[in-house]
Each structure stands twice: as C-alpha cells, then as structure tokens.
C-alpha cells in the first residue's frame, strides 16, 4: 500500500493483464472527515490487505468504477457487512448478489458531500465510469479512460511505447471506439476540468504526478475541440 498523502489517501496496485501485458489495477483509499475509509475499486482482499486496512481505520464506504471491474466485491461484502456499497452505473443489474446501498451518479453522496467531487464520465451508457476528485490532496481518481505506461517491466514499457502512452497519458483506443454520445462526454470533461487537481490516479498504468489538468485536457484534445 502506497501512502499518497499522509494519513489521508493511499493506493495499491495488483496484477492485471491486457493482451499479456501487466498494466496493473489500482485501488484507492481515502480517509473521510469522520475518520472512516472510502475504498474505491476494491482489489483482491488478501490477508495482507485486510491487515493494512485495519491499521488505517474502519471501512465505511466501498465504491466501484464501472461495470467491468467488480470481481473482488463478494469478499469485501462478506468481510465488511457494515460498510455502504455503491455501484457504478449499471453494475447492480450484473451483481445481484451484492446488496448495493445505491448507484453512483453525478451528484455526490451525502456520505462524502463537501469532501469529494464526483461525476460520471458519460458518452457511452455501456461503459460509464465514476470519477472522483479529492481536493485535499488535489488528486483526480479515474477509471479505464486514461492510461500512462512508462514504468515497470521492459514488456510493459515496450507496450507503452508501441501504444504511444509512454511519454503522454492517452485515452485507450478501445475507450474511444465506445463513445456514442460525444456531447455528453464533452460536458463531463468540462465539469471535471473545473475541479481542483494536479495529480491523477488511473485504475490502470502509472500515476500522473504533476500537471494533471493539463495532461487530461491534452489526452482529450480530440474530443474537447471537435
């Protein structure tokens, strides 16, 4: 577990392979004002992760990023029965085994209202993802809509160079092809770009440490100025 901001935000990456390349999958944990923890995009719940989380505090909220990344949820549901579970748009119909307490929308939940910015990146109703911004650490937490591959194994770095995302964060090509409503995506991006952030933690790939707003706008330049 990596401490991103002291006693406030942490992230952890586990193996996630795409076409044989480990691009990682990231879980983010944010301490809320009541000292409890919000866990976003939960990873495999190993004993080591449980122990580390126990040292940080009580898990009060578990949130999901999209309809695709949800496989570890069952273990979290069993281990943290008192936490509130929130589904990404459309996920509740897939995971009927999880008693979700609500669906994430573009309106922040009362449980973290005035603490975190929240919206849904729209444009494709089959693959909408939830975006958070933590103003305390000036960090944007995104899903599969942005990727940077510049660190890690030689195979991973080679994949980054081959796909053009080794020096600059890009929108993956499969994400571009899924866009059905460009106007809705543009509105979501315009909202996000008003938020106070400098850093970005994507679900896959490397963190973006600085100039996050500029780099996000550059990655979506083809959409914002279309």
Coordinates of C-alpha atoms in Angstrom, one line a residue:
X1 CA 0.0 0.0 0.0
X2 CA 1.4 3.4 -1.0
X3 CA 0.7 6.4 1.1
X4 CA -0.1 9.2 -1.4
X5 CA -0.9 11.9 1.1
X6 CA 0.0 11.4 4.8
X7 CA -2.8 9.9 6.8
X8 CA -5.4 10.7 4.1
X9 CA -5.0 8.9 0.8
X10 CA -3.4 5.6 -0.2
X11 CA -3.4 3.4 -3.3
X12 CA -2.5 -0.2 -4.1
X13 CA -1.9 -1.9 -7.4
X14 CA -2.2 -5.6 -8.2
X15 CA -1.6 -7.6 -11.4
X16 CA -4.0 -7.0 -14.3
X17 CA -3.1 -8.3 -17.7
X18 CA -4.2 -6.9 -21.0
X19 CA -3.0 -8.8 -24.1
X20 CA -0.4 -10.5 -21.9
X21 CA 1.0 -7.2 -20.5
X22 CA 0.6 -6.5 -16.8
X23 CA -0.8 -2.9 -16.8
X24 CA -1.8 -3.2 -13.1
X25 CA -5.1 -2.4 -11.4
X26 CA -5.3 0.3 -8.7
X27 CA -7.4 0.5 -5.6
X28 CA -7.6 3.9 -3.9
X29 CA -8.5 4.6 -0.3
X30 CA -9.5 8.0 1.1
X31 CA -10.0 9.0 4.7
X32 CA -13.3 10.9 5.1
X33 CA -13.9 13.7 7.6
X34 CA -15.4 11.2 10.2
X35 CA -12.0 9.3 10.1
X36 CA -13.6 6.3 8.3
X37 CA -12.3 5.0 4.9
X38 CA -13.8 5.1 1.4
X39 CA -12.4 2.2 -0.7
X40 CA -12.7 2.8 -4.4
X41 CA -12.3 0.0 -7.0
X42 CA -11.5 -2.7 -4.4
X43 CA -8.7 -5.2 -5.2
X44 CA -8.4 -8.8 -4.2
X45 CA -8.9 -8.9 -0.4
X46 CA -5.9 -10.8 0.8
X47 CA -4.9 -11.1 4.5
X48 CA -2.2 -8.6 4.0
X49 CA -4.6 -6.0 2.6
X50 CA -7.0 -6.7 5.4
X51 CA -4.3 -6.1 8.0
X52 CA -3.1 -2.9 6.3
X53 CA -6.6 -1.5 6.1
X54 CA -7.2 -2.4 9.8
X55 CA -4.3 -0.2 10.8
X56 CA -5.8 2.7 8.8
X57 CA -9.3 2.6 10.2
X58 CA -12.8 1.5 9.6
X59 CA -14.2 0.9 6.1
X60 CA -17.4 2.8 5.8
X61 CA -17.9 3.0 2.0
X62 CA -17.0 0.8 -0.9
X63 CA -17.4 2.3 -4.4
X64 CA -16.9 0.8 -7.9
X65 CA -15.6 2.4 -11.0
X66 CA -17.5 0.8 -13.9
X67 CA -19.4 -2.3 -14.9
X68 CA -16.3 -4.3 -15.7
X69 CA -14.1 -4.1 -12.6
X70 CA -16.1 -5.8 -9.9
X71 CA -14.9 -9.4 -9.3
X72 CA -13.4 -9.0 -5.8
X73 CA -16.7 -7.5 -4.4
X74 CA -18.0 -10.7 -2.9
X75 CA -15.2 -11.0 -0.4
X76 CA -15.5 -7.3 0.6
X77 CA -19.2 -7.7 1.0
X78 CA -18.7 -10.6 3.4
X79 CA -15.8 -9.0 5.4
X80 CA -17.3 -5.5 5.7
X81 CA -21.0 -6.1 6.3
X82 CA -21.5 -2.7 7.9
X83 CA -20.0 -0.7 5.1
X84 CA -22.1 1.1 2.4
X85 CA -21.7 -0.4 -1.0
X86 CA -22.3 1.8 -4.1
X87 CA -22.4 0.5 -7.7
X88 CA -21.2 2.2 -10.8
X89 CA -24.0 2.8 -13.3
X90 CA -25.5 -0.4 -14.5
X91 CA -23.4 -2.7 -12.2
X92 CA -26.2 -3.6 -9.8
X93 CA -28.0 -5.5 -12.5
X94 CA -24.9 -7.6 -13.0
X95 CA -24.1 -8.2 -9.4
X96 CA -27.5 -9.1 -7.9
X97 CA -25.6 -11.0 -5.2
X98 CA -24.4 -7.7 -3.7
X99 CA -26.9 -5.7 -1.8
X100 CA -25.9 -2.3 -3.0
X101 CA -27.0 0.7 -1.0
X102 CA -27.2 2.9 -4.0
X103 CA -25.9 3.7 -7.5
X104 CA -23.2 6.4 -8.1
X105 CA -24.4 9.3 -10.2
X106 CA -23.1 12.8 -11.0
X107 CA -24.3 14.0 -7.6
X108 CA -22.0 13.4 -4.6
X109 CA -23.3 11.0 -2.0
X110 CA -24.3 12.7 1.4
X111 CA -21.7 10.4 3.0
X112 CA -18.8 12.4 1.3
X113 CA -20.6 15.5 0.1
X114 CA -18.4 18.7 0.5
X115 CA -15.4 16.4 0.8
X116 CA -15.1 14.8 -2.6
X117 CA -16.1 15.9 -6.1
X118 CA -17.9 13.2 -8.0
X119 CA -19.3 12.7 -11.5
X120 CA -20.0 10.1 -14.1
X121 CA -18.0 10.2 -17.3
X122 CA -20.7 9.9 -19.8
X123 CA -20.8 9.3 -23.6
X124 CA -21.4 5.5 -23.7
X125 CA -24.1 4.0 -21.5
X126 CA -22.5 0.6 -21.7
X127 CA -19.2 1.8 -20.2
X128 CA -19.8 4.8 -18.0
X129 CA -17.2 5.2 -15.2
X130 CA -17.2 7.1 -12.0
X131 CA -14.7 9.9 -11.5
X132 CA -13.7 11.3 -8.1
X133 CA -11.6 14.3 -7.1
X134 CA -10.1 14.7 -3.7
X135 CA -9.4 18.4 -3.2
X136 CA -7.4 17.9 0.0
X137 CA -4.7 16.0 -2.0
X138 CA -5.5 17.7 -5.3
X139 CA -5.9 14.2 -6.8
X140 CA -8.2 13.0 -9.6
X141 CA -9.2 9.3 -9.4
X142 CA -10.2 8.0 -12.8
X143 CA -11.0 4.6 -14.3
X144 CA -10.0 3.0 -17.6
X145 CA -10.4 6.2 -19.6
X146 CA -6.8 7.3 -19.2
X147 CA -3.5 5.4 -19.2
X148 CA 0.2 6.1 -18.9
X149 CA 2.8 3.2 -19.2
X150 CA 6.3 4.5 -18.5
X151 CA 7.4 2.4 -15.6
X152 CA 7.7 -1.3 -14.7
X153 CA 8.9 -4.2 -16.7
X154 CA 10.5 -4.0 -20.1
X155 CA 7.5 -5.6 -21.6
X156 CA 5.2 -3.0 -20.0
X157 CA 7.4 -0.1 -21.1
X158 CA 7.6 -1.6 -24.6
X159 CA 3.8 -1.8 -24.7
X160 CA 3.6 1.8 -23.6
X161 CA 5.9 2.9 -26.4
X162 CA 4.1 0.8 -29.0
X163 CA 0.7 2.3 -28.0
X164 CA 2.0 5.9 -27.7
X165 CA 1.3 6.2 -24.0
X166 CA 4.9 6.0 -22.6
X167 CA 5.5 9.8 -22.5
X168 CA 2.0 11.2 -22.6
X169 CA -1.2 9.9 -21.0
X170 CA -3.7 8.8 -23.6
X171 CA -7.3 7.6 -23.9
X172 CA -7.1 3.9 -24.8
X173 CA -8.3 3.2 -28.3
X174 CA -10.9 0.8 -27.1
X175 CA -12.4 3.6 -25.0
X176 CA -12.5 5.9 -27.9
X177 CA -14.4 3.4 -30.0
X178 CA -17.1 3.0 -27.3
X179 CA -18.1 6.7 -27.4
X180 CA -21.6 7.0 -28.7
X181 CA -22.6 10.5 -27.4
X182 CA -19.7 12.9 -27.8
X183 CA -21.7 15.8 -26.4
X184 CA -22.3 14.0 -23.1
X185 CA -18.6 13.1 -22.9
X186 CA -17.6 16.7 -23.6
X187 CA -19.9 18.1 -20.9
X188 CA -18.4 15.6 -18.3
X189 CA -14.9 16.6 -19.2
X190 CA -15.7 20.3 -19.0
X191 CA -17.0 19.7 -15.5
X192 CA -14.0 17.7 -14.4
X193 CA -11.6 20.3 -15.7
X194 CA -13.1 22.9 -13.3
X195 CA -12.1 20.8 -10.3
X196 CA -9.0 21.4 -8.2
X197 CA -6.5 18.7 -9.0
X198 CA -2.8 18.5 -10.0
X199 CA -2.3 14.7 -9.8
X200 CA -4.2 11.7 -11.4
X201 CA -4.5 8.1 -10.2
X202 CA -5.9 6.0 -13.0
X203 CA -7.1 2.5 -12.4
X204 CA -4.5 1.1 -14.8
X205 CA -1.0 2.1 -15.5
X206 CA 1.2 4.7 -13.8
X207 CA 0.2 7.6 -11.6
X208 CA 0.4 11.1 -13.1
X209 CA 2.3 13.2 -10.6
X210 CA 2.0 16.8 -11.9
X211 CA 0.2 19.0 -14.4
X212 CA -2.7 16.6 -14.2
X213 CA -5.3 19.0 -15.5
X214 CA -3.2 20.0 -18.5
X215 CA -2.4 16.3 -19.3
X216 CA -6.1 15.3 -19.0
X217 CA -7.1 18.1 -21.4
X218 CA -4.3 17.1 -23.8
X219 CA -5.4 13.4 -23.8
X220 CA -8.9 14.5 -24.7
X221 CA -7.9 17.3 -27.1
X222 CA -9.5 15.4 -30.0
X223 CA -12.9 15.5 -28.2
X224 CA -12.8 18.9 -26.5
X225 CA -12.0 20.7 -29.7
X226 CA -14.1 18.6 -32.1

